[in-house]
mmCIF file of C-alpha atoms in Angstrom:
data_model
loop_
_atom_site.group_PDB
_atom_site.id
_atom_site.type_symbol
_atom_site.label_atom_id
_atom_site.label_comp_id
_atom_site.label_asym_id
_atom_site.label_seq_id
_atom_site.Cartn_x
_atom_site.Cartn_y
_atom_site.Cartn_z
ATOM 1 C CA PRO A 404 61.967 5.869 -7.325
ATOM 2 C CA ARG A 405 59.951 8.344 -5.947
ATOM 3 C CA LEU A 406 56.302 8.868 -7.298
ATOM 4 C CA GLN A 407 55.678 12.632 -9.009
ATOM 5 C CA ASP A 408 54.037 13.333 -5.735
ATOM 6 C CA GLU A 409 57.738 12.469 -3.928
ATOM 7 C CA LYS A 410 56.214 9.229 -2.449
ATOM 8 C CA PRO A 411 58.835 6.414 -2.596
ATOM 9 C CA GLN A 412 57.417 3.600 -4.539
ATOM 10 C CA ALA A 413 57.821 -0.021 -4.938
ATOM 11 C CA LEU A 414 56.652 -2.791 -7.364
ATOM 12 C CA CYS A 415 55.253 -4.351 -4.713
ATOM 13 C CA GLN A 416 52.550 -1.513 -4.388
ATOM 14 C CA TYR A 417 51.067 -2.604 -7.321
ATOM 15 C CA SER A 418 50.377 -6.265 -6.657
ATOM 16 C CA GLY A 419 47.475 -7.690 -8.712
ATOM 17 C CA LYS A 420 48.229 -5.605 -11.693
ATOM 18 C CA VAL A 421 50.468 -5.792 -14.952
ATOM 19 C CA VAL A 422 52.882 -3.101 -14.560
ATOM 20 C CA LEU A 423 54.970 -1.934 -17.432
ATOM 21 C CA VAL A 424 57.893 -0.207 -16.613
ATOM 22 C CA PHE A 425 59.221 2.169 -19.134
ATOM 23 C CA PHE A 426 62.495 3.985 -18.841
ATOM 24 C CA GLY A 427 62.831 7.510 -20.648
ATOM 25 C CA PHE A 428 63.235 11.033 -20.282
ATOM 26 C CA THR A 429 61.011 14.148 -20.830
ATOM 27 C CA HIS A 430 63.322 15.921 -23.177
ATOM 28 C CA CYS A 431 63.434 12.886 -25.463
ATOM 29 C CA PRO A 432 62.595 13.965 -28.932
ATOM 30 C CA ASP A 433 61.172 11.282 -30.287
ATOM 31 C CA VAL A 434 61.028 7.776 -28.761
ATOM 32 C CA CYS A 435 59.822 8.320 -25.444
ATOM 33 C CA PRO A 436 56.677 10.547 -26.597
ATOM 34 C CA THR A 437 55.550 8.337 -29.111
ATOM 35 C CA THR A 438 55.606 4.881 -26.738
ATOM 36 C CA LEU A 439 53.854 6.694 -24.024
ATOM 37 C CA SER A 440 51.524 7.873 -27.009
ATOM 38 C CA GLU A 441 51.103 4.241 -28.288
ATOM 39 C CA MET A 442 50.839 3.113 -24.438
ATOM 40 C CA ALA A 443 47.912 5.558 -24.120
ATOM 41 C CA GLY A 444 46.271 3.788 -27.111
ATOM 42 C CA VAL A 445 46.705 0.237 -25.390
ATOM 43 C CA MET A 446 44.760 1.894 -22.278
ATOM 44 C CA LYS A 447 41.956 2.956 -24.501
ATOM 45 C CA GLN A 448 41.629 -0.435 -26.410
ATOM 46 C CA LEU A 449 41.734 -2.180 -23.097
ATOM 47 C CA VAL A 450 38.872 -0.178 -21.798
ATOM 48 C CA LYS A 451 37.577 -1.825 -18.160
ATOM 49 C CA ASP A 452 40.609 -3.831 -18.379
ATOM 50 C CA ALA A 453 42.880 -1.028 -18.154
ATOM 51 C CA SER A 454 42.456 -0.749 -14.403
ATOM 52 C CA ARG A 455 44.297 -3.919 -14.267
ATOM 53 C CA LEU A 456 47.624 -2.391 -16.008
ATOM 54 C CA GLN A 457 49.455 0.161 -14.481
ATOM 55 C CA ILE A 458 52.207 2.369 -16.576
ATOM 56 C CA LEU A 459 55.155 3.658 -14.994
ATOM 57 C CA PHE A 460 57.417 6.017 -16.587
ATOM 58 C CA ILE A 461 60.974 5.979 -14.955
ATOM 59 C CA THR A 462 63.437 8.733 -15.925
ATOM 60 C CA VAL A 463 67.002 8.372 -16.488
ATOM 61 C CA ASP A 464 67.673 11.936 -16.541
ATOM 62 C CA PRO A 465 67.095 12.875 -12.797
ATOM 63 C CA ALA A 466 68.907 15.976 -13.068
ATOM 64 C CA ARG A 467 66.374 17.599 -15.462
ATOM 65 C CA ASP A 468 63.576 15.342 -14.832
ATOM 66 C CA THR A 469 61.747 16.706 -11.303
ATOM 67 C CA PRO A 470 59.188 15.587 -9.405
ATOM 68 C CA ALA A 471 56.983 18.357 -10.637
ATOM 69 C CA LEU A 472 58.019 18.571 -14.381
ATOM 70 C CA LEU A 473 56.974 14.260 -14.132
ATOM 71 C CA ALA A 474 53.570 15.448 -12.693
ATOM 72 C CA SER A 475 52.953 17.724 -15.831
ATOM 73 C CA TYR A 476 54.677 15.829 -18.519
ATOM 74 C CA VAL A 477 53.583 11.915 -17.693
ATOM 75 C CA PRO A 478 49.786 12.313 -17.497
ATOM 76 C CA THR A 479 49.197 14.319 -20.500
ATOM 77 C CA PHE A 480 49.536 11.114 -22.234
ATOM 78 C CA ASP A 481 46.976 9.449 -19.536
ATOM 79 C CA ALA A 482 46.009 10.222 -16.289
ATOM 80 C CA ARG A 483 46.358 7.088 -15.152
ATOM 81 C CA PHE A 484 50.263 6.705 -16.088
ATOM 82 C CA LEU A 485 53.025 7.661 -13.157
ATOM 83 C CA GLY A 486 56.191 9.042 -13.492
ATOM 84 C CA LEU A 487 58.917 8.272 -11.012
ATOM 85 C CA ALA A 488 62.192 9.885 -10.257
ATOM 86 C CA GLY A 489 64.874 9.595 -7.465
ATOM 87 C CA ASP A 490 68.238 11.361 -7.320
ATOM 88 C CA GLN A 491 70.998 10.213 -8.922
ATOM 89 C CA ALA A 492 72.218 7.243 -6.690
ATOM 90 C CA ALA A 493 68.575 6.102 -6.768
ATOM 91 C CA THR A 494 68.146 6.175 -10.730
ATOM 92 C CA ASP A 495 71.864 4.201 -10.768
ATOM 93 C CA LYS A 496 70.478 1.576 -8.652
ATOM 94 C CA VAL A 497 67.399 1.173 -10.530
ATOM 95 C CA ILE A 498 69.340 0.985 -14.039
ATOM 96 C CA LYS A 499 71.456 -1.683 -12.230
ATOM 97 C CA GLU A 500 68.761 -3.879 -10.834
ATOM 98 C CA PHE A 501 67.203 -3.464 -14.389
ATOM 99 C CA LYS A 502 69.860 -4.265 -16.130
ATOM 100 C CA LEU A 503 70.071 -1.172 -18.135
ATOM 101 C CA PHE A 504 72.319 0.555 -20.344
ATOM 102 C CA VAL A 505 71.797 4.407 -20.364
ATOM 103 C CA GLN A 506 74.324 7.048 -21.803
ATOM 104 C CA LYS A 507 74.192 10.811 -22.464
ATOM 105 C CA VAL A 508 74.655 11.676 -25.861
ATOM 106 C CA PRO A 509 75.020 15.531 -26.799
ATOM 107 C CA ALA A 510 72.250 16.793 -28.780
ATOM 108 C CA LYS A 511 73.119 18.912 -32.002
ATOM 109 C CA ASP A 512 71.532 21.886 -30.313
ATOM 110 C CA GLY A 513 73.299 21.781 -27.011
#
């Protein structure tokens, strides 16, 4: 996946840190923003040790979650959080590597 500023990313770039990877999408009505808010609370509780933790939000909806959208959405929870996106092929590869199940479900409002 690519960082919100378009730079390719790999987990090895965060050597020496605990990396928490969260998969979601910016149009998620409940779970994603709630979880990101909880993670922001954890960062506040860690105080100085927060620098040893990196939160990565990887979108499973690359058609709507552009790098620009991730750059404006993800840091609102905590400026240290990073949003990552790739094209659909890259997203599918990451989904497979992490053994995720992802399914689009139509919303009532479309």
